[in-house]
Coordinates of C-alpha atoms and ligand atoms in Angstrom, one line a residue:
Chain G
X21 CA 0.0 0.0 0.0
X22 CA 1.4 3.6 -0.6
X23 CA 2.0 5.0 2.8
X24 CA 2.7 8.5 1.6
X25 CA -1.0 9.1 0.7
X26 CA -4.0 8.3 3.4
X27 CA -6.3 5.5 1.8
X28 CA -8.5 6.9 -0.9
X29 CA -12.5 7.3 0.5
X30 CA -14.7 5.3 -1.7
X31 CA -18.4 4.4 -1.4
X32 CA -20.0 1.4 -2.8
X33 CA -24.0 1.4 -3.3
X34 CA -26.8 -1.1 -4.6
X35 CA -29.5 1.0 -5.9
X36 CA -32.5 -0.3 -6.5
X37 CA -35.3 -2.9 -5.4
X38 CA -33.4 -6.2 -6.3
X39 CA -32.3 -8.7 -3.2
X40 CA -29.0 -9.8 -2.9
X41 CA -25.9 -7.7 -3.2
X42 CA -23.3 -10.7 -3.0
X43 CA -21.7 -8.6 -6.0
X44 CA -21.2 -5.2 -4.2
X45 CA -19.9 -6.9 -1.1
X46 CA -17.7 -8.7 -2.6
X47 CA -16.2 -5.8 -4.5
X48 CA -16.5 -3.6 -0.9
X49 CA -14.6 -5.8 0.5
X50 CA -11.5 -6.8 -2.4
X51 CA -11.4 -2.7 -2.3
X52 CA -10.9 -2.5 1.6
X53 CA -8.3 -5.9 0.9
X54 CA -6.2 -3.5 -1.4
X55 CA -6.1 -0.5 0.9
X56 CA -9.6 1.3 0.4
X57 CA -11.2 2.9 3.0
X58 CA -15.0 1.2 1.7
X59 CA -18.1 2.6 3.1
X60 CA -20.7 0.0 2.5
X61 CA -24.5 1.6 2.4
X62 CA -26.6 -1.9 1.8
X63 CA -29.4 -2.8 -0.6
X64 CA -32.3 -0.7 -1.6
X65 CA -31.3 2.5 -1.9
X66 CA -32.2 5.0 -3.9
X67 CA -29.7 7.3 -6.1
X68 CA -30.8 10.7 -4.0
X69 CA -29.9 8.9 -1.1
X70 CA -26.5 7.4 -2.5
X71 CA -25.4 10.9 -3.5
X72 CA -26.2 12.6 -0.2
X73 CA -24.2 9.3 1.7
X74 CA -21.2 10.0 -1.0
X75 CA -21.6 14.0 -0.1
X76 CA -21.7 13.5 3.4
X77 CA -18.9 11.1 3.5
X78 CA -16.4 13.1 1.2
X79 CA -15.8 9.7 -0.6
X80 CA -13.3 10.0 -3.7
X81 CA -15.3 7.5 -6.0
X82 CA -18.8 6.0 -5.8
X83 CA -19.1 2.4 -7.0
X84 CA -22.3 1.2 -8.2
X85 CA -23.8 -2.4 -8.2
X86 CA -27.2 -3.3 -10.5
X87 CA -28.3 -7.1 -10.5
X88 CA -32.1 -6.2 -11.4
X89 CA -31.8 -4.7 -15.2
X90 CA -32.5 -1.1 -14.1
X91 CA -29.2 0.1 -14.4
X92 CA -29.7 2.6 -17.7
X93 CA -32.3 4.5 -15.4
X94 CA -30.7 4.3 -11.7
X95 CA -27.2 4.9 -12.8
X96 CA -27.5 7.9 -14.6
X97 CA -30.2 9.2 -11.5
X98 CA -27.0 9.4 -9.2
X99 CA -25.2 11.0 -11.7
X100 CA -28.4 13.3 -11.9
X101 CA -28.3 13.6 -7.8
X102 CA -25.4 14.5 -7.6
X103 CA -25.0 17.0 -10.3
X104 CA -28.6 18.5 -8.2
X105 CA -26.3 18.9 -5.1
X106 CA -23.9 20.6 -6.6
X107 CA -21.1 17.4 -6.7
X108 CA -20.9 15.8 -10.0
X109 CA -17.2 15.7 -9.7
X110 CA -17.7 12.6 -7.2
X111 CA -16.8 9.7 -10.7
X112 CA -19.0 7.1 -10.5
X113 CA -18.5 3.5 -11.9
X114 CA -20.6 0.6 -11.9
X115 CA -21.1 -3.1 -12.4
X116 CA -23.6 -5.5 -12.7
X117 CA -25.0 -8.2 -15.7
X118 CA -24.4 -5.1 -18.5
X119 CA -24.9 -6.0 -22.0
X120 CA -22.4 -4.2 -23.9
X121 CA -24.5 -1.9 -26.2
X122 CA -25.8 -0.3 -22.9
X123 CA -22.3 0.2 -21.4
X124 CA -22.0 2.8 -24.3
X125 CA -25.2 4.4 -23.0
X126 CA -23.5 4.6 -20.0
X127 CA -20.4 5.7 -20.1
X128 CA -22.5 8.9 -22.6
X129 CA -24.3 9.7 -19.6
X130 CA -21.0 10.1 -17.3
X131 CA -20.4 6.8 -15.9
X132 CA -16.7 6.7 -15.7
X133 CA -16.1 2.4 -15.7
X134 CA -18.8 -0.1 -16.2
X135 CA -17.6 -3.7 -15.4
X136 CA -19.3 -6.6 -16.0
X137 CA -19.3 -10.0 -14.6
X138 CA -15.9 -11.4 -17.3
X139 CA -14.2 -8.2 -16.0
X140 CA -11.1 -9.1 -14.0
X141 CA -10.4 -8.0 -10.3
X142 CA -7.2 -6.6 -10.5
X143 CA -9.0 -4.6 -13.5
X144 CA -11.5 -3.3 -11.6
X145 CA -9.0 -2.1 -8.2
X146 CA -7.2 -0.3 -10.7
X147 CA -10.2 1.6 -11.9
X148 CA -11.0 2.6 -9.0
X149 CA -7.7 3.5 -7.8
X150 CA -7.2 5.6 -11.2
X151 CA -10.4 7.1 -10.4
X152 CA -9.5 8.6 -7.1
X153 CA -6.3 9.5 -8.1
X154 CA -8.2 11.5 -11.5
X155 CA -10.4 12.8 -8.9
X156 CA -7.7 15.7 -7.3
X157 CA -9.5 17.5 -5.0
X158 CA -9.8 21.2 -5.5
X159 CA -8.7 23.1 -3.2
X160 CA -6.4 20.7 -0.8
Chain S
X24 CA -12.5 34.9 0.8
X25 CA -10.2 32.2 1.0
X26 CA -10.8 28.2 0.9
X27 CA -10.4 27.9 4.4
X28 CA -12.6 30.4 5.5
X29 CA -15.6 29.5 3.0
X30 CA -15.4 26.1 4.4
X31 CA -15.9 27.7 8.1
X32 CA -18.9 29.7 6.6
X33 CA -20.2 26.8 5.0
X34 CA -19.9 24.6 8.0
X35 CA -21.5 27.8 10.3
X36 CA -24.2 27.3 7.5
X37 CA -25.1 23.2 7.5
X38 CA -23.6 23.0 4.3
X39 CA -22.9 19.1 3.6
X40 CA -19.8 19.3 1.5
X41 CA -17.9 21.6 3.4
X42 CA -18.8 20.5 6.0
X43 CA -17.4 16.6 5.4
X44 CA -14.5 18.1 3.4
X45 CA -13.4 20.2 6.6
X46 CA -13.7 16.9 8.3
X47 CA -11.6 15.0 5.7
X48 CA -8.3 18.1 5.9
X49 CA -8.7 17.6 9.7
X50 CA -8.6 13.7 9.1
X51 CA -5.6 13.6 6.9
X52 CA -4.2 16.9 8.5
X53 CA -3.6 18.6 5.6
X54 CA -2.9 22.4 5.4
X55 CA -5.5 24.3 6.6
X56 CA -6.7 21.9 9.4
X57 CA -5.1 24.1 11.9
X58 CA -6.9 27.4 10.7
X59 CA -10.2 25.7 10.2
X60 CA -10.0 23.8 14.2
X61 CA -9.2 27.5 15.5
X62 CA -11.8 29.3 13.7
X63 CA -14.5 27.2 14.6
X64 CA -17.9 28.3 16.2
X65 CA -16.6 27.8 20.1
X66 CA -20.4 28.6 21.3
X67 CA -21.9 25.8 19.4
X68 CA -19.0 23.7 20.1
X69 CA -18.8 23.9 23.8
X70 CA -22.5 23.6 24.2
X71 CA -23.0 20.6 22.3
X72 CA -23.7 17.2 24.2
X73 CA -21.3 14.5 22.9
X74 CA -22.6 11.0 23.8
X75 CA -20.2 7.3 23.2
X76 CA -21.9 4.4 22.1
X77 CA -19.7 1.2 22.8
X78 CA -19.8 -2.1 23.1
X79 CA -18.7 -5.6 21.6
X80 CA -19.1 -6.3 17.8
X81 CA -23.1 -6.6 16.6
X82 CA -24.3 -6.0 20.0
X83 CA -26.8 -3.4 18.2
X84 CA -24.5 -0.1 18.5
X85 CA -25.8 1.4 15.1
X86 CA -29.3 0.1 14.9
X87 CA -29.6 1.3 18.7
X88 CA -27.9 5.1 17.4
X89 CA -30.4 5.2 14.4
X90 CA -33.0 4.3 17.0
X91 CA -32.0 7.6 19.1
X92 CA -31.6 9.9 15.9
X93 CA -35.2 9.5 15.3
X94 CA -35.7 10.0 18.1
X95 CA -34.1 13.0 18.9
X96 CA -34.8 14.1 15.2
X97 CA -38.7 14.1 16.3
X98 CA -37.3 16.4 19.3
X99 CA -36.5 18.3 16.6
X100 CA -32.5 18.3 17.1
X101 CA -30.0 18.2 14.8
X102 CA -28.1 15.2 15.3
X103 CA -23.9 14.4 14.3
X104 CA -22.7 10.5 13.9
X105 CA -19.2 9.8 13.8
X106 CA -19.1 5.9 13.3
X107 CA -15.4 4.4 14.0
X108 CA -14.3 0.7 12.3
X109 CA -11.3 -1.0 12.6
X110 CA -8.7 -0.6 9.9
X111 CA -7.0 -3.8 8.6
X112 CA -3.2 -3.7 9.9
X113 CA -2.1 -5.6 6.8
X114 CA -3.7 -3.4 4.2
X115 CA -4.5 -0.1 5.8
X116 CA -8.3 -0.8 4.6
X117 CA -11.5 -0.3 5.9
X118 CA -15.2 -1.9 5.6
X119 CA -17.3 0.9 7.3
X120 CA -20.5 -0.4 7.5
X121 CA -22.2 1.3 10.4
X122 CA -24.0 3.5 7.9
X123 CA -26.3 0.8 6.8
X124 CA -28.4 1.0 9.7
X125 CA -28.9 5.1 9.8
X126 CA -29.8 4.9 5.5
X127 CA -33.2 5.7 6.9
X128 CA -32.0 8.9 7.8
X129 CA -29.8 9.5 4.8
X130 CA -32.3 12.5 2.9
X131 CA -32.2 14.1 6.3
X132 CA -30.0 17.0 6.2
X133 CA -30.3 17.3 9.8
X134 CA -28.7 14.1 10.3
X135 CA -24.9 14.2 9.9
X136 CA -23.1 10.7 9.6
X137 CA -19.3 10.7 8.9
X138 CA -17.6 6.8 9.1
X139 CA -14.4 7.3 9.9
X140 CA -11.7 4.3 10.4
X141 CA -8.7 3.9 12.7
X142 CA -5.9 4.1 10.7
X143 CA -3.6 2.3 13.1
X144 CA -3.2 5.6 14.8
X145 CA -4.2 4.0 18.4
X146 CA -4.4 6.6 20.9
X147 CA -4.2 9.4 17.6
X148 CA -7.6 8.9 16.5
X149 CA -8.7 10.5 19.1
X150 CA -7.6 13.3 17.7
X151 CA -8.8 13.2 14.8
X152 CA -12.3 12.1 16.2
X153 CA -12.4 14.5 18.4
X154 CA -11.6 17.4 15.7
X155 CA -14.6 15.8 13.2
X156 CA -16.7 15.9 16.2
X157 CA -16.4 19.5 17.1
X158 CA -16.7 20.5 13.1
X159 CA -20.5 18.3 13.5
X160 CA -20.9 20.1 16.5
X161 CA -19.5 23.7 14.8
X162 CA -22.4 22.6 12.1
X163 CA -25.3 22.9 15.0
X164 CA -25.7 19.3 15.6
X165 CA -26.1 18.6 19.3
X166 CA -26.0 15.3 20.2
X167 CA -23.3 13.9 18.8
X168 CA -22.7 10.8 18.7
X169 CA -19.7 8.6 18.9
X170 CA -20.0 4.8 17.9
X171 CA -16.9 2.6 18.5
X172 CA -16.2 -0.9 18.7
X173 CA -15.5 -1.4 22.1
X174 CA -13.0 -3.6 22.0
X175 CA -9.5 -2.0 22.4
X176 CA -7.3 0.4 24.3
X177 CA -7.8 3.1 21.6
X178 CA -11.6 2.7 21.9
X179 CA -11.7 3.7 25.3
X180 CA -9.6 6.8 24.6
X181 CA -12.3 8.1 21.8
X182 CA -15.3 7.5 24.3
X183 CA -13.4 9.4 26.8
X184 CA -14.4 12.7 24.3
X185 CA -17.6 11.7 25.4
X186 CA -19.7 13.7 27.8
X187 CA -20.9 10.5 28.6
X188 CA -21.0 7.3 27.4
X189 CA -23.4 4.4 26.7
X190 CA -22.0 0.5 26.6
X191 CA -24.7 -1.8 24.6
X192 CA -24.9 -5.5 25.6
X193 CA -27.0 -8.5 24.2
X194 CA -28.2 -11.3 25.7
X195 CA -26.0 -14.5 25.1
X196 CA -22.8 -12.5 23.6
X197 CA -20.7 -13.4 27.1
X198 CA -19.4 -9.6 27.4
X199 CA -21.0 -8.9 30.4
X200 CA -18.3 -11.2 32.1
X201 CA -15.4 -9.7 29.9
X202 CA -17.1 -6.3 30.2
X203 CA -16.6 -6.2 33.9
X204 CA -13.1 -7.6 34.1
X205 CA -11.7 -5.3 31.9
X206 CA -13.4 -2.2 33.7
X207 CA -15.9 -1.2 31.1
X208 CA -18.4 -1.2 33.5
X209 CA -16.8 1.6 35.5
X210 CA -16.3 4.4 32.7
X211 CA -20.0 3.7 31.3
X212 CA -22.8 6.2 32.6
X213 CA -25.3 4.2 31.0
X214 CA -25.5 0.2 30.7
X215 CA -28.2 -0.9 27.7
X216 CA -29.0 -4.0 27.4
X217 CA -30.2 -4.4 23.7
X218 CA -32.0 -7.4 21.8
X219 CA -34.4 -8.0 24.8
X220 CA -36.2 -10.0 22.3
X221 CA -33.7 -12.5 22.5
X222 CA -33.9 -15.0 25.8
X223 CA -31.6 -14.3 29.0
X224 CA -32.1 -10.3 28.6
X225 CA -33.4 -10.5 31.6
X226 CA -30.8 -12.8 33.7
X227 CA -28.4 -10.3 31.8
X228 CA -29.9 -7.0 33.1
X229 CA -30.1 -9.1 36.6
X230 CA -26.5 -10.0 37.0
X231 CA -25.7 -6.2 35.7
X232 CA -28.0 -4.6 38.6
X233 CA -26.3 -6.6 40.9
X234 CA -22.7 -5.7 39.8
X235 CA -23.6 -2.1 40.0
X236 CA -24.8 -2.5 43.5
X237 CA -21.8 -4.6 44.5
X238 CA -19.4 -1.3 43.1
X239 CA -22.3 0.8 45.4
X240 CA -22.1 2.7 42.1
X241 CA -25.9 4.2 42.3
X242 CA -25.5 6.8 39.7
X243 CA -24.8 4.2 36.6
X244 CA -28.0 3.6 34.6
X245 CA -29.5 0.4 33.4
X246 CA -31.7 0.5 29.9
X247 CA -33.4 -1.9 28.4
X248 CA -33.9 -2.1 24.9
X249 CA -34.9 -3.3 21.3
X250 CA -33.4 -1.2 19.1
X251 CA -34.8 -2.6 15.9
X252 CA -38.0 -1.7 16.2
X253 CA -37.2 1.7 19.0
X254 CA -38.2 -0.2 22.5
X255 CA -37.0 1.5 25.3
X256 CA -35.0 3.9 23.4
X257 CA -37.6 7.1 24.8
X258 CA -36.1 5.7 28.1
X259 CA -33.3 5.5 27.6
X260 CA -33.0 8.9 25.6
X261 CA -34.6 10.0 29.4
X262 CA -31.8 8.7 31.0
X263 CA -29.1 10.5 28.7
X264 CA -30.9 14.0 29.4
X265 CA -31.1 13.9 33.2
X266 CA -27.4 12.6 33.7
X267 CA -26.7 14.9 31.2
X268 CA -28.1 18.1 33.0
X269 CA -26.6 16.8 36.3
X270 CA -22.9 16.3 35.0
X271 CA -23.5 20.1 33.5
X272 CA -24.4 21.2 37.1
X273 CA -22.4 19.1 39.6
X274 CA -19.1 20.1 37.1
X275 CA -18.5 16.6 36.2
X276 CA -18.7 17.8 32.3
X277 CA -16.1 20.3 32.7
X278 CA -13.8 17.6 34.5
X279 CA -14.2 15.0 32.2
X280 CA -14.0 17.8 29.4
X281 CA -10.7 18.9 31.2
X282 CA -8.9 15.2 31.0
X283 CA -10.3 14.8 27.5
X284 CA -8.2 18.0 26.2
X285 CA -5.6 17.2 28.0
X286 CA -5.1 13.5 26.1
X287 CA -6.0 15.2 23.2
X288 CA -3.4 18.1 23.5
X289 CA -1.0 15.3 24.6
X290 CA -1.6 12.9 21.6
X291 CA -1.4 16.0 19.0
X292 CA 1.9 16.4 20.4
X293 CA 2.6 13.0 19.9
X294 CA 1.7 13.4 16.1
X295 CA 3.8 16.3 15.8
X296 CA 6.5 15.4 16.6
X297 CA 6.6 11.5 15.4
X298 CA 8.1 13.2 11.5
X299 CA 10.4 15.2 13.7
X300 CA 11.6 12.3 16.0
X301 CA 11.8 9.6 13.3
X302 CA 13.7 12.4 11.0
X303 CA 16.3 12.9 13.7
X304 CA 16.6 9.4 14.9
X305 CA 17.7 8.1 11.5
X306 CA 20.3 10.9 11.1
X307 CA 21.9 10.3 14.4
X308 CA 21.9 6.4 14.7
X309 CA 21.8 4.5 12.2
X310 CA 21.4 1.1 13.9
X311 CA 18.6 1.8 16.5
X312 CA 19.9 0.5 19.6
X313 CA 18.1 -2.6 21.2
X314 CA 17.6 -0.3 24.1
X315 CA 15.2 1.8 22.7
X316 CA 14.2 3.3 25.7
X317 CA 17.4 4.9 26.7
X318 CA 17.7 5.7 23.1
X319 CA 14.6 7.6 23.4
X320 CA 15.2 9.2 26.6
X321 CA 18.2 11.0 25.1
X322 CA 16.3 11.7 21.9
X323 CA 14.0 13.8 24.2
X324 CA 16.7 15.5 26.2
X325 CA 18.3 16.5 23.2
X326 CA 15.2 18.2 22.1
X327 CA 14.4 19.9 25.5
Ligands
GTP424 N1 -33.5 -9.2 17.5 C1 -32.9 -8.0 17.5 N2 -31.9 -7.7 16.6 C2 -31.3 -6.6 16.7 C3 -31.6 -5.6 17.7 N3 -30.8 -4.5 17.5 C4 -30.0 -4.8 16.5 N4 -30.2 -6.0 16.0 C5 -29.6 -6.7 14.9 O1 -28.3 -7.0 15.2 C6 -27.4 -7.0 14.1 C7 -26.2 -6.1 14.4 O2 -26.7 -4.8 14.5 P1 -25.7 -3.5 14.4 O3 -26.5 -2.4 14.8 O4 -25.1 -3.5 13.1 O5 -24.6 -3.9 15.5 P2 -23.3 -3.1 15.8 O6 -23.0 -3.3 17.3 O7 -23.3 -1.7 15.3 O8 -22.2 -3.9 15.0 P3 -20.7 -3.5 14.6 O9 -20.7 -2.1 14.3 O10 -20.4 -4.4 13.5 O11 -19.9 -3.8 15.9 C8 -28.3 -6.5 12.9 O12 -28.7 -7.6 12.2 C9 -29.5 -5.8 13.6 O13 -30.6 -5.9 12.9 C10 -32.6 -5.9 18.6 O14 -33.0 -5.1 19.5 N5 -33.2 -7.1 18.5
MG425 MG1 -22.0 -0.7 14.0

């Protein structure tokens, strides 16, 4: 881990009504193994509640996890929250069962990385990592 | 106006994002941490009631502090959460999870919840606890509260920023046993026992009224509750108030207040110098001694 540089603040989040979040735990937690500080929000949530968690929590990144299908609309609606509160320089990424003709849909509407389920691990760290580091704070 | 001082303004003001960026320069003591700690509302800061909430892992610490923000939202006070989890020591990572239980609350902009995690700093998170507290309490929130794992040394020094402080318990968990030998039981104002839906809460709160009498320690509280669905948590919120006015009158606030700046001043020292000190230790030996308390003793009286 770099020592030099306090852990980078990331938030993962499962909108939406689907169950299960195996997927977003397991990334929450392969983040917090490689050095992440990883605040975890749980299932159901909706994206004006995601963004104001992010906001609250001066995260660095926001990962997103989508099982149920609804990703093209909840997505881009934290996007939406965020830019609302004023902090659409939060980058957001996401994952999920993604056919690739959406991911373009996706990334159009701001989402920085989409993964999918093929994508590898080390791939997906990295993302993030790149993401906070892109992600300079203004200011300090 | 400069950075610094719209981040004060906007913290004065309930702003979210300055006020959790103000938190994160404190946290990582970046430039500017100094000038916004020094600047901030002392009024609001002073005033505010800072409450711990302890106890052993999944005893019910967050459900039981989302309990009491309802509550004390329906009071209509603005309420501050900072939520402590362990680092890892091998990666320097975090899973802070506490949140999940106070989403409820998450559209709430009277509800400020910052997750913060140890770092490995031990004692030195109190610090930077204590600095993210007074920036929620800066922001108007009064309670705040402080949720920690109780399981550590370094726990024990963040609930001593507390005004006072609440240890949870559950029925079957064992901790009332380990609670008591390792002297939890004496820096707690408050003794909940939570999950009373689950069997032995009540041999639990039994054995606990009992210790307390044995210690002839009249002024601890006992609570019952179940946080999940708010039991006992008017109660207990009851409890918090009247000890709450009494420590305010009888000047055991200011005393505990007193010790707590003290160990704060004392482990910002500590920070300080630790560049300094591991700077000028590798210049002047470079084989540490295996006596490395001599070795520091004349490290200090060189500096002196
Ligand atoms: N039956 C019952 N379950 C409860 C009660 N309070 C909390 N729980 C459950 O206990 C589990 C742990 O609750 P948390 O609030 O996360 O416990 P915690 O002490 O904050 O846990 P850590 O932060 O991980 O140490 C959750 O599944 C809660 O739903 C209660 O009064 N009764
Ligand atoms: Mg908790």
């Amino acid at each position: 881990m770099n020592t030099t540089h306090p852990p980078y603040r990331i938030l993962i989040a499962k909108p939406g009504l689907d169950g299960h979040d195996r997927g977003a735990k397991f990334i929450a937690r392969a983040l917090r193994d490689d050095g992440f500080e990883v605040v975890y929000t749980g299932i159901r949530r909706t994206p004006e509640e995601i963004a104001a968690a992010a906001i609250q929590e001066d995260v660095a990144a926001i990962g997103l996890s989508s099982l149920s299908g609804a990703h093209m609309r909840l997505f881009p609606a934290v996007i939406e929250a965020l830019k609302q509160a004023g902090c659409d320089d939060i980058p957001v990424l996401g994952g999920g069962v993604i056919p690739d003709d959406d991911i373009v849909g996706l990334k159009k509407a701001g989402i920085v990385q989409v993964f999918t389920p093929g994508t590898p691990l080390q791939d997906i760290l990295d993302a993030f990592r790149n993401a906070c580091r892109n992600n300079n704070p203004k200011g300090y | 106006m400069d950075f610094h001082q719209q981040l004060l303004q906007g913290i004065h003001n309930r702003q979210p994002r300055d006020i959790a960026r103000a938190i994160s320069i404190v946290e990582n003591n970046l430039p500017g941490a100094g000038a916004i700690l020094s600047s901030l509302d002392s009024d609001r800061v002073n005033q505010a009631t800072i409450l711990g909430v302890t106890g052993s892992p999944g005893v019910g610490k967050s459900t039981l502090t989302g309990a009491l923000i309802s509550f004390y939202r329906s009071q209509g006070k603005r309420v501050g959460i900072i939520a402590v989890d362990p680092s890892s020591p091998l990666t320097g990572g975090a899973l802070l999870g506490d949140r999940i239980r106070m989403m409820g609350h998450a559209l709430d902009r009277d509800v400020v919840v910052r997750s913060m995690a140890t770092r490995g700093r031990l004692g030195g998170l109190c610090a930077s606890a204590g600095a993210a507290v007074r920036i929620l309490a800066a922001s108007g929130c009064s309670p705040v509260i402080i949720e920690t794992v109780g399981v550590g040394q370094s726990e024990m020094d963040i609930v001593r920023l507390a005004d006072l402080t609440m240890m949870v318990m559950a029925p079957g968990m064992g901790d009332e046993i380990q609670a008591m030998k390792a002297g939890l039981l004496e820096v707690a104002d408050i003794l909940v026992v939570n999950k009373i839906d689950y069997p032995g809460a009540e041999t639990l709160t039994m054995e606990l009224e009992s210790a307390v009498r044995e210690n002839g320690r009249q002024n601890k509280r006992i609570c019952q509750t179940r946080a999940i669905d708010n039991r006992g948590i008017e109660e207990l919120a009851g409890a918090v108030d009247e000890l709450d006015m009494q420590f305010r009158q009888n000047g055991e606030r200011d005393r505990r207040k007193q010790v707590s700046l003290e160990r704060e001043t004392i482990e910002w020292c500590i920070d300080f110098l630790r560049p300094f000190l591991t700077d000028k230790l590798r210049k002047e030996q470079k084989n540490v001694s295996s006596d490395p308390r001599s070795v520091a003793q004349s490290l200090i009286k060189n500096l002196l």
